[in-house]
mmCIF file of C-alpha atoms in Angstrom:
data_model
loop_
_atom_site.group_PDB
_atom_site.id
_atom_site.type_symbol
_atom_site.label_atom_id
_atom_site.label_comp_id
_atom_site.label_asym_id
_atom_site.label_seq_id
_atom_site.Cartn_x
_atom_site.Cartn_y
_atom_site.Cartn_z
ATOM 1 C CA MET A 1 -28.917 6.911 6.003
ATOM 2 C CA ASP A 2 -26.747 3.816 5.689
ATOM 3 C CA GLN A 3 -23.280 4.309 7.127
ATOM 4 C CA LYS A 4 -20.626 3.365 4.584
ATOM 5 C CA ILE A 5 -16.934 2.598 4.903
ATOM 6 C CA LEU A 6 -14.678 4.083 2.221
ATOM 7 C CA PHE A 7 -11.350 2.365 1.448
ATOM 8 C CA LEU A 8 -8.989 4.673 -0.435
ATOM 9 C CA ASP A 9 -5.663 3.973 -2.062
ATOM 10 C CA LEU A 10 -3.265 6.911 -1.751
ATOM 11 C CA ASP A 11 -0.917 7.319 -4.725
ATOM 12 C CA GLY A 12 -2.775 7.758 -7.990
ATOM 13 C CA THR A 13 -6.125 7.756 -6.185
ATOM 14 C CA LEU A 14 -6.640 10.098 -3.232
ATOM 15 C CA LEU A 15 -3.439 12.020 -3.994
ATOM 16 C CA ASN A 16 -2.775 13.870 -7.231
ATOM 17 C CA ASP A 17 0.445 13.592 -9.224
ATOM 18 C CA SER A 18 2.084 16.124 -6.871
ATOM 19 C CA LYS A 19 1.273 13.851 -3.886
ATOM 20 C CA GLU A 20 -1.308 16.341 -2.598
ATOM 21 C CA ILE A 21 -5.049 16.244 -1.999
ATOM 22 C CA THR A 22 -7.231 18.502 -4.121
ATOM 23 C CA PRO A 23 -9.543 20.908 -2.235
ATOM 24 C CA ASP A 24 -12.718 19.252 -3.541
ATOM 25 C CA ASN A 25 -11.520 15.826 -2.402
ATOM 26 C CA TYR A 26 -10.623 17.240 1.023
ATOM 27 C CA ASP A 27 -14.011 18.904 1.481
ATOM 28 C CA ALA A 28 -15.855 15.789 0.338
ATOM 29 C CA LEU A 29 -13.964 13.595 2.839
ATOM 30 C CA ARG A 30 -14.743 15.998 5.700
ATOM 31 C CA GLY A 31 -18.382 15.908 4.700
ATOM 32 C CA ALA A 32 -18.451 12.100 4.567
ATOM 33 C CA LEU A 33 -16.970 11.854 8.067
ATOM 34 C CA ALA A 34 -19.420 14.447 9.392
ATOM 35 C CA ARG A 35 -22.288 12.298 8.063
ATOM 36 C CA GLY A 36 -20.995 9.296 10.041
ATOM 37 C CA HIS A 37 -19.194 7.397 7.302
ATOM 38 C CA ARG A 38 -15.770 5.849 7.954
ATOM 39 C CA VAL A 39 -12.630 6.474 5.897
ATOM 40 C CA VAL A 40 -9.751 3.993 5.625
ATOM 41 C CA ILE A 41 -6.507 4.887 3.862
ATOM 42 C CA THR A 42 -5.498 1.604 2.231
ATOM 43 C CA THR A 43 -1.961 1.652 0.901
ATOM 44 C CA GLY A 44 1.193 -0.295 0.213
ATOM 45 C CA ARG A 45 3.185 2.408 1.985
ATOM 46 C CA PRO A 46 4.895 1.731 5.323
ATOM 47 C CA LEU A 47 2.977 2.603 8.479
ATOM 48 C CA LYS A 48 5.180 5.589 9.353
ATOM 49 C CA SER A 49 4.623 7.216 5.975
ATOM 50 C CA SER A 50 0.907 6.407 6.115
ATOM 51 C CA ILE A 51 0.497 8.005 9.542
ATOM 52 C CA ARG A 52 2.264 11.160 8.376
ATOM 53 C CA GLN A 53 0.012 11.316 5.333
ATOM 54 C CA ALA A 54 -3.127 10.826 7.437
ATOM 55 C CA GLU A 55 -2.027 13.660 9.720
ATOM 56 C CA LYS A 56 -1.336 15.898 6.728
ATOM 57 C CA LEU A 57 -4.799 15.125 5.353
ATOM 58 C CA GLY A 58 -6.497 15.634 8.712
ATOM 59 C CA LEU A 59 -7.767 12.028 8.753
ATOM 60 C CA THR A 60 -6.974 11.381 12.413
ATOM 61 C CA GLY A 61 -10.310 11.600 14.206
ATOM 62 C CA PRO A 62 -13.033 9.055 15.001
ATOM 63 C CA GLY A 63 -13.921 6.958 11.974
ATOM 64 C CA CYS A 64 -10.434 7.219 10.447
ATOM 65 C CA TYR A 65 -8.214 4.167 9.991
ATOM 66 C CA LEU A 66 -5.123 3.041 8.094
ATOM 67 C CA ILE A 67 -4.306 -0.182 6.301
ATOM 68 C CA ALA A 68 -0.569 -0.135 5.537
ATOM 69 C CA TYR A 69 1.893 -2.497 3.841
ATOM 70 C CA ASN A 70 -0.889 -3.760 1.492
ATOM 71 C CA GLY A 71 -2.922 -5.191 4.358
ATOM 72 C CA ALA A 72 -0.268 -6.458 6.763
ATOM 73 C CA VAL A 73 -0.849 -3.669 9.325
ATOM 74 C CA VAL A 74 -4.087 -2.048 10.540
ATOM 75 C CA TYR A 75 -3.968 1.175 12.564
ATOM 76 C CA ASP A 76 -6.677 3.123 14.405
ATOM 77 C CA CYS A 77 -5.912 6.795 13.742
ATOM 78 C CA SER A 78 -8.052 8.263 16.513
ATOM 79 C CA ARG A 79 -6.668 5.911 19.176
ATOM 80 C CA ARG A 80 -3.168 6.031 17.703
ATOM 81 C CA GLU A 81 -2.708 2.306 18.059
ATOM 82 C CA GLN A 82 -1.866 -0.643 15.845
ATOM 83 C CA VAL A 83 -4.619 -3.244 16.002
ATOM 84 C CA PHE A 84 -3.238 -5.904 13.648
ATOM 85 C CA CYS A 85 0.112 -6.940 12.201
ATOM 86 C CA ARG A 86 1.274 -9.983 10.261
ATOM 87 C CA ALA A 87 4.933 -10.345 9.284
ATOM 88 C CA LEU A 88 7.208 -12.419 7.065
ATOM 89 C CA PRO A 89 9.696 -14.807 8.691
ATOM 90 C CA ARG A 90 13.204 -13.335 8.656
ATOM 91 C CA GLU A 91 14.635 -16.405 6.970
ATOM 92 C CA THR A 92 12.121 -16.029 4.120
ATOM 93 C CA VAL A 93 13.072 -12.385 3.627
ATOM 94 C CA GLY A 94 16.723 -13.432 3.587
ATOM 95 C CA GLU A 95 16.096 -15.888 0.747
ATOM 96 C CA VAL A 96 14.311 -13.208 -1.296
ATOM 97 C CA PHE A 97 17.217 -10.814 -0.699
ATOM 98 C CA ASP A 98 19.715 -13.467 -1.822
ATOM 99 C CA GLU A 99 17.935 -14.011 -5.131
ATOM 100 C CA ALA A 100 17.439 -10.284 -5.740
ATOM 101 C CA ASN A 101 21.123 -9.648 -5.033
ATOM 102 C CA ARG A 102 22.102 -12.468 -7.400
ATOM 103 C CA ARG A 103 20.069 -10.752 -10.116
ATOM 104 C CA GLY A 104 21.326 -7.259 -9.299
ATOM 105 C CA ILE A 105 17.849 -5.930 -8.393
ATOM 106 C CA HIS A 106 17.457 -3.338 -5.667
ATOM 107 C CA ILE A 107 15.616 -4.768 -2.650
ATOM 108 C CA GLN A 108 14.663 -3.303 0.713
ATOM 109 C CA THR A 109 12.704 -4.254 3.797
ATOM 110 C CA TYR A 110 11.425 -2.496 6.906
ATOM 111 C CA ASP A 111 11.546 -2.411 10.670
ATOM 112 C CA THR A 112 8.990 -0.561 12.787
ATOM 113 C CA TRP A 113 9.937 2.916 11.574
ATOM 114 C CA ASP A 114 12.672 2.770 8.915
ATOM 115 C CA VAL A 115 13.413 1.400 5.481
ATOM 116 C CA LEU A 116 16.307 -1.076 5.633
ATOM 117 C CA VAL A 117 18.814 -1.764 2.848
ATOM 118 C CA GLU A 118 21.988 -3.781 2.722
ATOM 119 C CA ALA A 119 25.252 -1.930 2.106
ATOM 120 C CA ARG A 120 25.662 -3.719 -1.250
ATOM 121 C CA ASN A 121 22.381 -2.246 -2.572
ATOM 122 C CA ASP A 122 21.699 0.737 -4.796
ATOM 123 C CA ASN A 123 21.279 3.656 -2.414
ATOM 124 C CA GLU A 124 20.088 5.918 -5.223
ATOM 125 C CA SER A 125 16.929 3.822 -5.561
ATOM 126 C CA VAL A 126 16.150 3.895 -1.857
ATOM 127 C CA ARG A 127 16.813 7.641 -1.695
ATOM 128 C CA ARG A 128 14.390 8.197 -4.543
ATOM 129 C CA TYR A 129 11.797 5.939 -2.906
ATOM 130 C CA CYS A 130 12.138 7.599 0.502
ATOM 131 C CA GLY A 131 11.917 11.016 -1.094
ATOM 132 C CA ARG A 132 8.578 10.031 -2.604
ATOM 133 C CA ILE A 133 7.016 8.869 0.667
ATOM 134 C CA GLY A 134 8.813 11.038 3.245
ATOM 135 C CA MET A 135 10.766 8.387 5.160
ATOM 136 C CA ASP A 136 14.340 7.689 6.236
ATOM 137 C CA PHE A 137 16.408 4.628 5.437
ATOM 138 C CA ARG A 138 19.046 2.772 7.379
ATOM 139 C CA VAL A 139 21.906 0.682 5.972
ATOM 140 C CA ILE A 140 22.606 -2.732 7.474
ATOM 141 C CA ASP A 141 25.459 -5.099 6.635
ATOM 142 C CA ASP A 142 23.547 -8.337 6.100
ATOM 143 C CA VAL A 143 19.815 -8.999 6.294
ATOM 144 C CA HIS A 144 20.466 -12.544 7.575
ATOM 145 C CA ARG A 145 22.374 -11.265 10.615
ATOM 146 C CA ASP A 146 21.033 -7.799 11.292
ATOM 147 C CA LEU A 147 17.240 -8.056 11.290
ATOM 148 C CA THR A 148 16.013 -7.936 14.901
ATOM 149 C CA GLU A 149 12.334 -8.547 14.102
ATOM 150 C CA ASP A 150 10.285 -10.191 11.376
ATOM 151 C CA PRO A 151 9.503 -7.537 8.729
ATOM 152 C CA VAL A 152 6.065 -7.091 7.212
ATOM 153 C CA LYS A 153 7.235 -7.006 3.600
ATOM 154 C CA ALA A 154 10.092 -6.700 1.151
ATOM 155 C CA LEU A 155 10.064 -4.406 -1.868
ATOM 156 C CA LEU A 156 11.999 -4.763 -5.115
ATOM 157 C CA ILE A 157 12.520 -1.606 -7.175
ATOM 158 C CA ASP A 158 13.607 -0.828 -10.714
ATOM 159 C CA PHE A 159 12.791 2.711 -11.822
ATOM 160 C CA ASP A 160 13.951 2.135 -15.402
ATOM 161 C CA HIS A 161 12.941 -1.362 -16.512
ATOM 162 C CA LYS A 162 9.985 -3.577 -15.543
ATOM 163 C CA GLU A 163 11.307 -6.764 -17.169
ATOM 164 C CA PRO A 164 13.814 -7.690 -14.393
ATOM 165 C CA LEU A 165 11.009 -7.325 -11.847
ATOM 166 C CA GLU A 166 8.686 -9.473 -13.970
ATOM 167 C CA GLU A 167 11.370 -12.177 -14.151
ATOM 168 C CA MET A 168 11.816 -11.968 -10.379
ATOM 169 C CA GLU A 169 8.044 -12.217 -9.935
ATOM 170 C CA ARG A 170 7.999 -15.443 -11.964
ATOM 171 C CA TRP A 171 10.855 -16.857 -9.862
ATOM 172 C CA LEU A 172 9.047 -16.009 -6.626
ATOM 173 C CA ARG A 173 5.796 -17.570 -7.804
ATOM 174 C CA THR A 174 7.646 -20.749 -8.765
ATOM 175 C CA HIS A 175 10.173 -21.145 -5.954
ATOM 176 C CA MET A 176 8.362 -19.545 -3.004
ATOM 177 C CA ALA A 177 4.765 -20.499 -3.697
ATOM 178 C CA GLY A 178 2.816 -20.873 -0.468
ATOM 179 C CA ARG A 179 5.423 -18.886 1.458
ATOM 180 C CA VAL A 180 4.902 -15.359 0.075
ATOM 181 C CA ASP A 181 2.432 -13.473 -2.066
ATOM 182 C CA VAL A 182 3.793 -11.185 -4.765
ATOM 183 C CA PHE A 183 2.288 -8.436 -6.938
ATOM 184 C CA PHE A 184 3.054 -5.037 -8.477
ATOM 185 C CA SER A 185 1.881 -1.841 -6.782
ATOM 186 C CA CYS A 186 3.143 0.136 -9.805
ATOM 187 C CA ASP A 187 5.456 -0.667 -12.720
ATOM 188 C CA GLN A 188 8.531 0.172 -10.597
ATOM 189 C CA TYR A 189 7.603 -1.655 -7.360
ATOM 190 C CA LEU A 190 7.299 -5.422 -6.856
ATOM 191 C CA GLU A 191 5.781 -6.226 -3.447
ATOM 192 C CA VAL A 192 6.563 -9.365 -1.424
ATOM 193 C CA VAL A 193 4.139 -9.877 1.472
ATOM 194 C CA PRO A 194 2.893 -12.626 3.818
ATOM 195 C CA VAL A 195 0.616 -15.211 2.204
ATOM 196 C CA GLY A 196 -2.982 -14.041 2.194
ATOM 197 C CA MET A 197 -2.116 -10.436 2.999
ATOM 198 C CA ASN A 198 -3.541 -8.040 0.456
ATOM 199 C CA LYS A 199 -5.866 -5.083 0.376
ATOM 200 C CA GLY A 200 -8.860 -7.316 -0.280
ATOM 201 C CA SER A 201 -8.298 -9.476 2.802
ATOM 202 C CA ALA A 202 -7.790 -6.272 4.808
ATOM 203 C CA VAL A 203 -11.127 -4.866 3.607
ATOM 204 C CA VAL A 204 -12.915 -8.055 4.701
ATOM 205 C CA ASP A 205 -11.137 -8.068 8.077
ATOM 206 C CA MET A 206 -11.773 -4.371 8.727
ATOM 207 C CA CYS A 207 -15.487 -4.705 7.990
ATOM 208 C CA ARG A 208 -15.659 -7.692 10.344
ATOM 209 C CA ARG A 209 -13.860 -5.782 13.113
ATOM 210 C CA LEU A 210 -16.171 -2.793 12.795
ATOM 211 C CA GLY A 211 -19.359 -4.778 12.303
ATOM 212 C CA VAL A 212 -19.983 -3.310 8.856
ATOM 213 C CA ASP A 213 -21.613 -5.375 6.116
ATOM 214 C CA LEU A 214 -19.334 -5.729 3.091
ATOM 215 C CA ALA A 215 -22.220 -4.430 1.004
ATOM 216 C CA GLN A 216 -21.633 -1.039 2.675
ATOM 217 C CA ALA A 217 -17.932 -0.984 1.699
ATOM 218 C CA VAL A 218 -16.715 1.198 -1.178
ATOM 219 C CA ALA A 219 -13.117 0.638 -2.351
ATOM 220 C CA VAL A 220 -11.278 2.923 -4.782
ATOM 221 C CA GLY A 221 -7.929 2.336 -6.506
ATOM 222 C CA ASP A 222 -5.886 2.557 -9.675
ATOM 223 C CA ALA A 223 -3.141 -0.120 -9.623
ATOM 224 C CA GLU A 224 -2.700 -3.891 -9.604
ATOM 225 C CA ASN A 225 -2.479 -4.105 -5.808
ATOM 226 C CA ASP A 226 -5.914 -2.439 -5.576
ATOM 227 C CA ILE A 227 -7.745 -5.134 -7.554
ATOM 228 C CA SER A 228 -8.301 -7.439 -4.569
ATOM 229 C CA MET A 229 -10.042 -4.727 -2.518
ATOM 230 C CA ILE A 230 -12.102 -3.547 -5.481
ATOM 231 C CA ARG A 231 -13.376 -7.106 -5.863
ATOM 232 C CA ALA A 232 -13.903 -7.595 -2.109
ATOM 233 C CA ALA A 233 -15.946 -4.447 -1.448
ATOM 234 C CA GLY A 234 -19.661 -4.186 -2.092
ATOM 235 C CA THR A 235 -18.861 -1.381 -4.536
ATOM 236 C CA GLY A 236 -15.520 -1.447 -6.320
ATOM 237 C CA VAL A 237 -14.416 1.758 -8.034
ATOM 238 C CA ALA A 238 -11.591 2.209 -10.537
ATOM 239 C CA MET A 239 -9.971 5.562 -11.153
ATOM 240 C CA ALA A 240 -10.176 7.030 -14.645
ATOM 241 C CA ASN A 241 -6.356 6.975 -14.567
ATOM 242 C CA GLY A 242 -6.282 3.332 -13.452
ATOM 243 C CA ILE A 243 -4.794 0.451 -15.377
ATOM 244 C CA PRO A 244 -7.124 -1.598 -17.622
ATOM 245 C CA GLU A 245 -7.130 -4.580 -15.238
ATOM 246 C CA VAL A 246 -8.447 -2.397 -12.408
ATOM 247 C CA LYS A 247 -11.202 -0.984 -14.597
ATOM 248 C CA ALA A 248 -12.207 -4.499 -15.658
ATOM 249 C CA ALA A 249 -12.573 -5.562 -12.013
ATOM 250 C CA ALA A 250 -14.621 -2.520 -10.956
ATOM 251 C CA ASP A 251 -18.346 -1.849 -10.699
ATOM 252 C CA TYR A 252 -17.801 1.802 -11.588
ATOM 253 C CA VAL A 253 -15.072 3.831 -13.302
ATOM 254 C CA THR A 254 -14.762 7.500 -12.363
ATOM 255 C CA ARG A 255 -15.174 10.219 -14.951
ATOM 256 C CA ARG A 256 -12.519 12.353 -13.236
ATOM 257 C CA ASP A 257 -8.914 11.337 -12.551
ATOM 258 C CA ASN A 258 -6.693 11.750 -9.493
ATOM 259 C CA ASN A 259 -5.795 15.314 -10.472
ATOM 260 C CA HIS A 260 -9.403 16.462 -10.811
ATOM 261 C CA GLY A 261 -11.428 15.432 -7.777
ATOM 262 C CA ALA A 262 -12.323 11.802 -8.511
ATOM 263 C CA ILE A 263 -12.804 11.003 -4.823
ATOM 264 C CA ALA A 264 -15.309 13.839 -4.491
ATOM 265 C CA GLU A 265 -17.138 12.231 -7.426
ATOM 266 C CA VAL A 266 -17.175 8.855 -5.633
ATOM 267 C CA ILE A 267 -18.439 10.362 -2.382
ATOM 268 C CA GLU A 268 -21.164 12.326 -4.180
ATOM 269 C CA ARG A 269 -22.321 9.175 -5.949
ATOM 270 C CA PHE A 270 -22.017 6.511 -3.234
ATOM 271 C CA LEU A 271 -21.746 8.204 0.196
ATOM 272 C CA THR A 272 -24.500 10.824 0.237
#
C-alpha cells in the first residue's frame, strides 16, 4: 500500500456549516491514519485556532500536521512544535494598514497568539471573526509603533460588501507587487501574506520535508486560497460546494458536500 499525505482545508471542506466534523468524516480520518497515511490541516486560520481545532478533531498524534496562515507556518502536532515560519516585515504591514484605514476597511494582523486591531478599527468585525474561529483579540494604538514582532499576515474583512475588498486587492497588486501576495479565502476575507507563501508552496515544502513524492499528495478545498494546493498536489480535489474556479483546477470533484461526508468520499476513493 502506498502511503499518501492528505492536505485538508478546514472551513467549507473538513468542517460542515456548523464548524463541526461529521461522524463519517471523523471515522474515515481515523482509518486513514491507522493505515499509515498522513493528514495535514491546511488553513488560512491562525496557528492558535488551528491547534485548537486539531485537538478538537483528535488530529494530534503521529502523522498529523498543521499548515496555518495559508502556508506561512508549519506545525508538527505530535511533537507540538513549529517547524517553519515566514513573516511579513512590520513596515510593510504598516503600509497596508494605512491604505486600508484610508479606505475605511477593517484590517487586522496577528502576534504569536492573538488577533491585533488598532483602536480606530471596527471592533464588531473582529468580534465576529474571532467568534467564528475561537480566538481572542487585542487592541493596540498604532501598528507602526506597537508591533513587537513581524506578523505572518494581515487580513482585511468586509462582511457585507466584496467590492471594497476587490478594489483594495487591485491597489495591493499594483502598489505592493513583489512585496506581498494577496488573495481571497472567502468573499469576506482578503488575505495579505509574504511573497510566495500559499497553500501550494506549503504542500510542496511539506512533501519535501517528509520525503513524500508529490504524486502521493491529495489536496482538498473549496475556496480561492485552495487553488494553489489543488494544482500542486498529485491529486487535486474540489468540494461539491466549492467555487467554480476550484472545480476547474481540480482532478476530481466530490459528489458530496461539506455537510454530507465529502472527506470520507475522498478517503474511500484515494486513500484505501
